[in-house]
CSV table of C-alpha atoms and ligand atoms in Angstrom, one decimal:
chain,number,residue,atom,x,y,z
A,691,MET,CA,139.2,-47.1,-42.9
A,692,LYS,CA,137.8,-43.8,-41.7
A,693,GLY,CA,134.8,-43.9,-39.5
A,694,SER,CA,135.4,-47.4,-38.2
A,695,LEU,CA,135.1,-48.6,-34.6
A,696,LYS,CA,137.8,-50.9,-33.4
A,697,LEU,CA,136.3,-54.0,-31.9
A,698,GLY,CA,139.5,-55.7,-30.9
A,699,LYS,CA,142.4,-57.8,-32.1
A,700,ILE,CA,142.5,-61.4,-33.2
A,701,ALA,CA,145.7,-63.2,-34.1
A,702,GLY,CA,147.4,-59.8,-34.3
A,703,ILE,CA,144.9,-58.5,-36.8
A,704,GLY,CA,142.8,-55.4,-35.9
A,705,LEU,CA,139.1,-55.8,-36.3
A,706,TYR,CA,137.0,-52.8,-37.3
A,707,LEU,CA,133.3,-52.2,-37.7
A,708,HIS,CA,132.3,-49.4,-40.1
A,709,TRP,CA,129.8,-46.9,-38.7
A,710,THR,CA,127.3,-47.5,-41.6
A,711,PHE,CA,126.8,-50.9,-40.1
A,712,SER,CA,124.5,-49.2,-37.5
A,713,LEU,CA,122.3,-47.9,-40.3
A,714,LEU,CA,121.8,-51.5,-41.5
A,715,ILE,CA,120.7,-52.6,-38.1
A,716,LEU,CA,118.3,-49.6,-37.8
A,717,PHE,CA,117.0,-50.5,-41.3
A,718,ILE,CA,116.3,-54.1,-40.3
A,719,VAL,CA,114.5,-53.0,-37.2
A,720,PHE,CA,112.5,-50.5,-39.1
A,721,VAL,CA,111.4,-52.9,-41.9
A,722,ASN,CA,110.4,-55.6,-39.4
A,723,TYR,CA,108.5,-53.1,-37.3
A,724,LYS,CA,106.6,-51.8,-40.4
A,725,ASN,CA,105.7,-55.4,-41.3
A,726,GLY,CA,104.0,-55.7,-37.9
A,727,GLN,CA,106.6,-58.0,-36.3
A,728,ASN,CA,106.6,-58.2,-32.5
A,729,PRO,CA,109.8,-57.3,-30.5
A,730,THR,CA,110.8,-60.9,-30.2
A,731,GLN,CA,110.7,-61.4,-33.9
A,732,ILE,CA,112.7,-58.2,-34.4
A,733,LEU,CA,115.3,-59.3,-31.9
A,734,TRP,CA,115.7,-62.6,-33.8
A,735,SER,CA,116.2,-60.7,-37.1
A,736,VAL,CA,118.9,-58.5,-35.5
A,737,LEU,CA,120.6,-61.5,-34.0
A,738,PHE,CA,120.6,-63.2,-37.4
A,739,ILE,CA,122.2,-60.2,-39.1
A,740,LEU,CA,124.8,-60.1,-36.4
A,741,SER,CA,125.5,-63.8,-36.9
A,742,VAL,CA,125.9,-63.2,-40.7
A,743,PHE,CA,128.5,-60.6,-39.9
A,744,VAL,CA,130.4,-62.9,-37.6
A,745,THR,CA,130.3,-65.3,-40.6
A,746,VAL,CA,131.7,-62.6,-42.9
A,747,PHE,CA,134.4,-61.8,-40.4
A,748,LEU,CA,135.4,-65.5,-40.2
A,749,HIS,CA,135.5,-65.6,-44.0
A,750,GLU,CA,138.0,-62.7,-44.1
A,751,LEU,CA,139.9,-64.3,-41.2
A,752,GLY,CA,140.2,-67.4,-43.4
A,753,HIS,CA,141.9,-65.3,-46.1
A,754,ALA,CA,144.1,-63.6,-43.5
A,755,LEU,CA,145.3,-66.8,-41.8
A,756,ALA,CA,146.0,-68.5,-45.2
A,757,ALA,CA,148.0,-65.4,-46.2
A,758,LYS,CA,149.9,-65.6,-42.9
A,759,LYS,CA,151.1,-69.0,-43.9
A,760,TYR,CA,153.0,-67.3,-46.7
A,761,ASN,CA,154.3,-64.5,-44.5
A,762,ILE,CA,151.8,-62.0,-45.8
A,763,VAL,CA,150.7,-59.7,-43.0
A,764,THR,CA,147.0,-58.6,-42.8
A,765,LYS,CA,146.8,-55.1,-41.4
A,766,ASP,CA,143.2,-55.1,-40.5
A,767,ILE,CA,139.7,-56.4,-41.3
A,768,THR,CA,136.8,-54.0,-41.7
A,769,LEU,CA,133.2,-55.1,-41.7
A,770,LEU,CA,131.0,-53.0,-44.0
A,771,PRO,CA,127.2,-53.5,-44.6
A,772,ILE,CA,128.1,-54.9,-48.1
A,773,GLY,CA,130.6,-57.4,-46.7
A,774,GLY,CA,134.1,-57.6,-45.3
A,775,LEU,CA,137.5,-56.3,-46.3
A,776,ALA,CA,140.8,-57.7,-45.3
A,777,ARG,CA,143.8,-55.5,-46.1
A,778,LEU,CA,146.8,-57.7,-46.9
A,779,ASP,CA,150.1,-55.9,-47.2
A,780,ARG,CA,150.8,-57.6,-50.5
A,781,ILE,CA,148.8,-59.8,-52.9
A,782,PRO,CA,150.1,-63.3,-53.2
A,783,GLU,CA,151.5,-63.8,-56.7
A,784,LYS,CA,152.7,-67.4,-56.9
A,785,PRO,CA,149.8,-69.4,-58.3
A,786,VAL,CA,149.7,-71.8,-55.4
A,787,GLU,CA,149.7,-69.0,-52.8
A,788,GLU,CA,147.0,-67.1,-54.6
A,789,LEU,CA,144.9,-70.2,-55.0
A,790,VAL,CA,145.1,-71.1,-51.3
A,791,VAL,CA,144.5,-67.6,-50.0
A,792,ALA,CA,141.5,-66.9,-52.4
A,793,PHE,CA,139.9,-70.3,-51.6
A,794,ALA,CA,140.3,-70.0,-47.8
A,795,GLY,CA,137.5,-67.5,-47.5
A,796,PRO,CA,134.7,-69.5,-49.3
A,797,LEU,CA,136.1,-72.7,-47.6
A,798,VAL,CA,135.1,-71.1,-44.2
A,799,ASN,CA,131.5,-70.7,-45.5
A,800,ILE,CA,131.4,-74.3,-46.9
A,801,THR,CA,132.6,-75.6,-43.5
A,802,LEU,CA,130.1,-73.5,-41.6
A,803,ALA,CA,127.3,-74.8,-43.9
A,804,PHE,CA,128.5,-78.3,-43.5
A,805,ILE,CA,128.6,-78.2,-39.7
A,806,THR,CA,125.2,-76.5,-39.4
A,807,GLY,CA,123.8,-79.1,-41.9
A,808,PHE,CA,124.3,-81.8,-39.2
A,809,PHE,CA,122.0,-80.1,-36.7
A,810,ILE,CA,119.1,-79.1,-38.9
A,811,THR,CA,116.4,-80.8,-40.9
A,812,ILE,CA,116.5,-79.4,-44.4
A,813,PRO,CA,112.9,-79.4,-45.9
A,814,ASN,CA,112.5,-82.0,-48.6
A,815,ASP,CA,110.9,-79.9,-51.3
A,816,SER,CA,111.4,-76.3,-52.3
A,817,ASN,CA,107.8,-75.2,-51.5
A,818,GLN,CA,108.2,-76.3,-47.9
A,819,LEU,CA,111.6,-74.5,-47.7
A,820,MET,CA,110.1,-71.3,-49.1
A,821,THR,CA,107.2,-71.4,-46.6
A,822,GLU,CA,109.7,-71.9,-43.7
A,823,LEU,CA,111.9,-69.0,-44.9
A,824,SER,CA,108.9,-66.6,-45.5
A,825,LYS,CA,108.1,-66.8,-41.8
A,826,GLY,CA,111.2,-64.7,-41.1
A,827,VAL,CA,113.9,-65.6,-38.7
A,828,ASN,CA,112.8,-67.2,-35.4
A,829,ALA,CA,114.1,-69.6,-32.8
A,830,ASP,CA,113.1,-72.7,-34.8
A,831,ASN,CA,114.5,-71.8,-38.1
A,832,PHE,CA,117.5,-69.7,-37.1
A,833,PHE,CA,120.1,-72.3,-38.1
A,834,LEU,CA,118.3,-73.2,-41.3
A,835,ASN,CA,118.6,-69.6,-42.3
A,836,PHE,CA,122.2,-69.6,-41.2
A,837,PHE,CA,122.9,-72.7,-43.3
A,838,ILE,CA,121.3,-71.1,-46.4
A,839,VAL,CA,123.2,-67.9,-46.0
A,840,ASN,CA,126.5,-69.7,-45.8
A,841,PHE,CA,125.6,-71.9,-48.7
A,842,TRP,CA,124.9,-68.8,-50.8
A,843,LEU,CA,127.9,-66.9,-49.6
A,844,ALA,CA,130.2,-69.8,-50.7
A,845,LEU,CA,128.5,-69.9,-54.0
A,846,PHE,CA,128.4,-66.2,-54.6
A,847,ASN,CA,132.1,-65.7,-53.7
A,848,LEU,CA,133.1,-68.6,-56.0
A,849,ILE,CA,131.6,-66.9,-59.1
A,850,PRO,CA,134.7,-66.9,-61.3
A,851,ALA,CA,134.8,-63.1,-61.7
A,852,PHE,CA,136.9,-60.3,-60.2
A,853,PRO,CA,136.7,-58.9,-57.6
A,854,MET,CA,135.1,-62.1,-56.2
A,855,ASP,CA,137.3,-64.8,-54.7
A,856,GLY,CA,136.4,-67.0,-57.6
A,857,GLY,CA,138.0,-64.6,-60.0
A,858,ARG,CA,141.3,-65.0,-58.1
A,859,VAL,CA,140.9,-68.7,-58.0
A,860,LEU,CA,140.4,-68.7,-61.8
A,861,ARG,CA,143.4,-66.5,-62.4
A,862,ALA,CA,145.6,-68.6,-60.1
A,863,LEU,CA,144.6,-71.8,-62.0
A,864,LEU,CA,145.3,-70.1,-65.4
A,865,SER,CA,148.7,-68.8,-64.0
A,866,PHE,CA,150.0,-72.3,-63.6
A,867,LYS,CA,150.2,-72.4,-67.4
A,868,LEU,CA,150.2,-68.8,-68.5
A,869,GLN,CA,152.0,-65.5,-67.6
A,870,ARG,CA,150.2,-63.6,-64.8
A,871,ASN,CA,149.1,-60.6,-66.9
A,872,VAL,CA,147.7,-62.9,-69.6
A,873,ALA,CA,145.9,-65.0,-67.0
A,874,THR,CA,144.5,-61.8,-65.4
A,875,LYS,CA,143.2,-60.6,-68.8
A,876,ILE,CA,141.5,-63.9,-69.6
A,877,ALA,CA,140.0,-64.2,-66.1
A,878,ALA,CA,138.8,-60.5,-66.3
A,879,ARG,CA,137.1,-61.2,-69.6
A,880,ILE,CA,135.4,-64.3,-68.4
A,881,GLY,CA,134.3,-62.4,-65.4
A,882,GLN,CA,132.9,-59.6,-67.5
A,883,PHE,CA,131.1,-62.1,-69.7
A,884,ILE,CA,129.4,-63.6,-66.7
A,885,ALA,CA,128.6,-60.2,-65.4
A,886,VAL,CA,126.8,-59.2,-68.5
A,887,GLY,CA,124.7,-62.4,-68.1
A,888,PHE,CA,123.9,-61.3,-64.6
A,889,ILE,CA,122.8,-57.8,-65.8
A,890,LEU,CA,120.5,-59.3,-68.4
A,891,LEU,CA,119.0,-61.9,-66.0
A,892,GLY,CA,118.7,-59.1,-63.4
A,893,PHE,CA,116.5,-57.1,-65.7
A,894,LEU,CA,114.2,-60.1,-66.1
A,895,TYR,CA,114.2,-61.4,-62.5
A,896,ASN,CA,116.0,-59.5,-59.8
A,897,PRO,CA,117.4,-56.0,-59.8
A,898,PHE,CA,120.0,-57.1,-57.3
A,899,LEU,CA,121.8,-59.1,-60.0
A,900,VAL,CA,122.1,-55.9,-62.1
A,901,PHE,CA,123.9,-54.3,-59.2
A,902,ILE,CA,126.3,-57.3,-58.8
A,903,GLY,CA,126.9,-57.4,-62.5
A,904,ILE,CA,127.9,-53.7,-62.7
A,905,PHE,CA,130.2,-54.2,-59.6
A,906,VAL,CA,131.9,-57.1,-61.4
A,907,VAL,CA,132.4,-55.3,-64.7
A,908,ILE,CA,134.1,-52.5,-63.0
A,909,GLY,CA,136.1,-54.6,-60.5
A,910,ALA,CA,137.4,-56.8,-63.4
A,911,GLN,CA,138.6,-53.8,-65.3
A,912,VAL,CA,140.4,-52.3,-62.4
A,913,GLU,CA,142.2,-55.5,-61.7
A,914,SER,CA,143.1,-56.0,-65.3
A,915,ASP,CA,144.5,-52.4,-65.7
A,916,SER,CA,146.5,-52.5,-62.5
A,917,ILE,CA,148.2,-55.8,-63.5
A,918,GLU,CA,148.8,-54.5,-67.0
A,919,SER,CA,150.5,-51.4,-65.5
A,920,LYS,CA,152.7,-53.5,-63.4
A,921,HIS,CA,153.6,-55.7,-66.3
A,922,VAL,CA,154.6,-52.7,-68.3
A,923,LEU,CA,157.2,-51.9,-65.6
A,924,THR,CA,158.8,-55.4,-65.7
A,925,GLY,CA,162.4,-55.3,-66.6
A,926,TYR,CA,162.9,-51.6,-65.8
A,927,LYS,CA,164.9,-50.2,-62.9
A,928,VAL,CA,164.4,-47.1,-60.8
A,929,ARG,CA,167.3,-45.4,-62.6
A,930,ASP,CA,165.3,-45.5,-65.8
A,931,VAL,CA,162.7,-43.1,-64.5
A,932,LEU,CA,164.3,-41.0,-61.8
A,933,MET,CA,164.5,-37.2,-62.0
A,934,ARG,CA,168.1,-36.0,-62.0
A,935,GLN,CA,166.9,-32.4,-61.8
A,936,TYR,CA,164.6,-32.0,-58.8
A,937,PRO,CA,163.3,-29.0,-56.9
A,938,GLU,CA,165.2,-28.3,-53.6
A,939,ILE,CA,164.5,-25.9,-50.8
A,940,ASP,CA,166.6,-25.0,-47.8
A,941,ALA,CA,165.3,-26.0,-44.4
A,942,HIS,CA,166.0,-22.5,-43.0
A,943,GLU,CA,163.8,-20.8,-45.6
A,944,LYS,CA,160.4,-19.5,-44.8
A,945,LEU,CA,157.1,-21.0,-46.1
A,946,LYS,CA,156.8,-18.0,-48.4
A,947,THR,CA,159.7,-19.3,-50.5
A,948,ALA,CA,158.0,-22.7,-50.9
A,949,ILE,CA,154.8,-21.0,-52.0
A,950,ASP,CA,156.7,-19.1,-54.7
A,951,LEU,CA,158.3,-22.3,-55.9
A,952,LEU,CA,154.9,-24.0,-56.0
A,953,LEU,CA,153.4,-21.2,-58.1
A,954,ASP,CA,156.4,-20.8,-60.4
A,955,SER,CA,156.7,-24.4,-61.5
A,956,GLN,CA,154.8,-27.7,-62.2
A,957,ASN,CA,156.5,-29.3,-59.2
A,958,LYS,CA,154.4,-30.5,-56.3
A,959,ASN,CA,157.0,-32.3,-54.3
A,960,PHE,CA,160.2,-30.7,-52.9
A,961,LEU,CA,163.3,-32.0,-51.3
A,962,VAL,CA,164.3,-30.1,-48.2
A,963,THR,CA,168.0,-29.8,-47.6
A,964,ASP,CA,170.3,-28.4,-44.9
A,965,ASN,CA,173.7,-27.5,-46.3
A,966,THR,CA,172.9,-29.6,-49.3
A,967,ILE,CA,172.2,-32.6,-47.0
A,968,PRO,CA,168.6,-34.0,-47.4
A,969,VAL,CA,166.6,-33.6,-44.2
A,970,GLY,CA,163.0,-33.9,-45.3
A,971,THR,CA,160.3,-33.6,-48.0
A,972,LEU,CA,157.5,-31.1,-48.5
A,973,ASN,CA,154.5,-31.6,-50.8
A,974,ARG,CA,151.8,-29.2,-52.0
A,975,ASP,CA,149.2,-30.3,-49.4
A,976,GLN,CA,151.6,-29.8,-46.6
A,977,ILE,CA,152.5,-26.3,-47.9
A,978,ILE,CA,148.8,-25.3,-48.2
A,979,MET,CA,147.9,-26.7,-44.8
A,980,ALA,CA,150.8,-24.9,-43.1
A,981,LEU,CA,149.9,-21.7,-44.8
A,982,ALA,CA,146.4,-21.9,-43.4
A,983,LYS,CA,147.5,-22.9,-39.9
A,984,LYS,CA,150.8,-21.0,-39.3
A,985,GLY,CA,151.2,-18.3,-41.9
A,986,GLU,CA,153.8,-17.7,-44.6
A,987,ASN,CA,156.6,-16.8,-42.1
A,988,GLU,CA,156.9,-20.3,-40.6
A,989,THR,CA,160.3,-22.0,-41.2
A,990,ILE,CA,160.3,-24.9,-43.6
A,991,ALA,CA,162.1,-27.1,-41.0
A,992,ASN,CA,159.0,-26.9,-38.8
A,993,ILE,CA,156.5,-28.1,-41.4
A,994,MET,CA,158.4,-30.6,-43.6
A,995,ASP,CA,158.0,-34.3,-43.3
A,996,PRO,CA,161.3,-35.5,-41.8
A,997,ASN,CA,160.8,-39.1,-42.8
A,998,LEU,CA,163.0,-39.8,-45.8
A,999,ILE,CA,162.4,-42.8,-48.1
A,1000,PHE,CA,165.5,-44.1,-49.8
A,1001,LEU,CA,165.5,-46.3,-52.8
A,1002,ASP,CA,168.4,-48.0,-54.6
A,1003,ALA,CA,168.8,-47.0,-58.2
A,1004,ASP,CA,168.9,-50.6,-59.2
A,1005,SER,CA,165.6,-51.6,-57.5
A,1006,ALA,CA,163.1,-53.2,-59.8
A,1007,LEU,CA,160.5,-50.7,-60.8
A,1008,GLU,CA,157.6,-53.1,-60.5
A,1009,ASN,CA,158.3,-53.5,-56.8
A,1010,VAL,CA,158.6,-49.8,-56.2
A,1011,PHE,CA,155.2,-49.4,-57.9
A,1012,GLU,CA,153.5,-51.2,-55.0
A,1013,ASP,CA,155.3,-49.1,-52.4
A,1014,MET,CA,154.3,-46.0,-54.4
A,1015,TYR,CA,150.7,-46.4,-53.4
A,1016,LYS,CA,151.7,-46.5,-49.7
A,1017,ASN,CA,153.8,-43.3,-50.0
A,1018,LYS,CA,151.6,-41.6,-52.5
A,1019,GLU,CA,152.4,-38.0,-51.8
A,1020,THR,CA,156.1,-38.1,-51.1
A,1021,LEU,CA,159.3,-37.7,-53.0
A,1022,MET,CA,161.6,-40.8,-52.8
A,1023,LEU,CA,165.3,-40.4,-52.7
A,1024,ILE,CA,167.3,-42.4,-55.2
A,1025,MET,CA,170.7,-43.6,-54.1
A,1026,GLU,CA,173.7,-45.0,-55.9
A,1027,ASN,CA,176.9,-46.0,-53.9
A,1028,ASN,CA,175.6,-44.0,-51.0
A,1029,LYS,CA,175.2,-40.9,-53.1
A,1030,LEU,CA,172.0,-39.1,-53.9
A,1031,ILE,CA,171.5,-39.2,-57.7
A,1032,GLY,CA,167.9,-38.1,-58.1
A,1033,THR,CA,164.3,-38.4,-56.9
A,1034,LEU,CA,161.1,-40.2,-57.9
A,1035,ASP,CA,157.5,-39.5,-57.2
A,1036,THR,CA,154.1,-41.0,-58.2
A,1037,GLU,CA,153.8,-38.9,-61.2
A,1038,ASN,CA,157.1,-40.0,-62.7
A,1039,ILE,CA,156.1,-43.6,-62.6
A,1040,LEU,CA,152.5,-42.9,-63.9
A,1041,GLU,CA,153.9,-40.9,-66.9
A,1042,PHE,CA,156.4,-43.7,-67.6
A,1043,ILE,CA,153.5,-46.2,-67.7
A,1044,LEU,CA,151.4,-44.0,-70.0
A,1045,ILE,CA,154.3,-43.6,-72.4
A,1046,LYS,CA,155.2,-47.3,-72.4
A,1047,GLU,CA,151.6,-48.3,-72.9
A,1048,VAL,CA,151.4,-46.1,-76.0
A,1049,HIS,CA,154.5,-47.8,-77.4
A,1050,LEU,CA,153.1,-51.2,-76.7
A,1051,LYS,CA,149.8,-50.4,-78.5
A,1052,LYS,CA,151.8,-49.1,-81.5
A,1053,ASP,CA,153.8,-52.3,-81.6
A,1054,HIS,CA,150.7,-54.4,-81.5
A,1055,ALA,CA,149.1,-52.4,-84.3
A,1056,ALA,CA,152.2,-52.6,-86.5
B,821,LIG,ZN1,136.6,-63.6,-49.8
């Protein structure tokens, strides 16, 4: 993620801290200072926030290590003021795998709360607890606070609503009996139902709940839509959507020619060839960038992207859909018996999804 500081590497996974995190620390110091706290008290508050972020990191590491068990690589973990983000290179789809990976995060918090529970005395009644907590963090109640944070993090993450871990746990459980897209839809609806409850309660008691509710309503919709798109593609192959007519440009041509092509057509991605052999690709952003930096007399060969992505015409379209997001702005080359038969880009697949979805809706209505 942009603007992140690399802290190091653990178990082969890069760990990053987003710069906005420093704002959070400044904010904590400021609020404590304004409330008339002395430097020692402020220091304890900062230490506490840092310990919470170590916790969030361990939670994400829990997901990452569970995923590793199923040969899913985690690219990196980034800590943001709102929580952590582990980027897995694919989402586990088998119900058991998804269940284990989703539950591994909250399990870390449950374990931490359990361990801390042994070393602290938890006040007997809630009044006593509130008095203790209202003092702010200090040397005496540091671990009590730590226990409570982990307890709440486990509970919060297990709310059965996307994008929370609990939403994935719920989908995984439903997937044992149902098709994945149906399970996703049901899990998303349950999540949104809970979220509306949060929003209503939030207006009465705590504005923070409104915020979480809105977050869940949107997150659930995004998840549901993306799974639906993927489902639409099931059963189709790359050859069903490829472009047999695609825009080509010779590597020896000048940038000027590419600009003319860009202006004359709807095409945004071009295949660069040398004596009809593909040698690279060129997209709209690269053309505009090169024009600004080098001028229109630069040779195409010098500005193209020489990395070619080949796909077999018989590849399943739903698998390509995932790669598509990684290679968003490129043209992929479609091969059949070692022969180039067409190209494919993001827009082809998105248009295909749109058209298929309209057909599906019509069928449902009929
Ligand atoms: Zn999690």
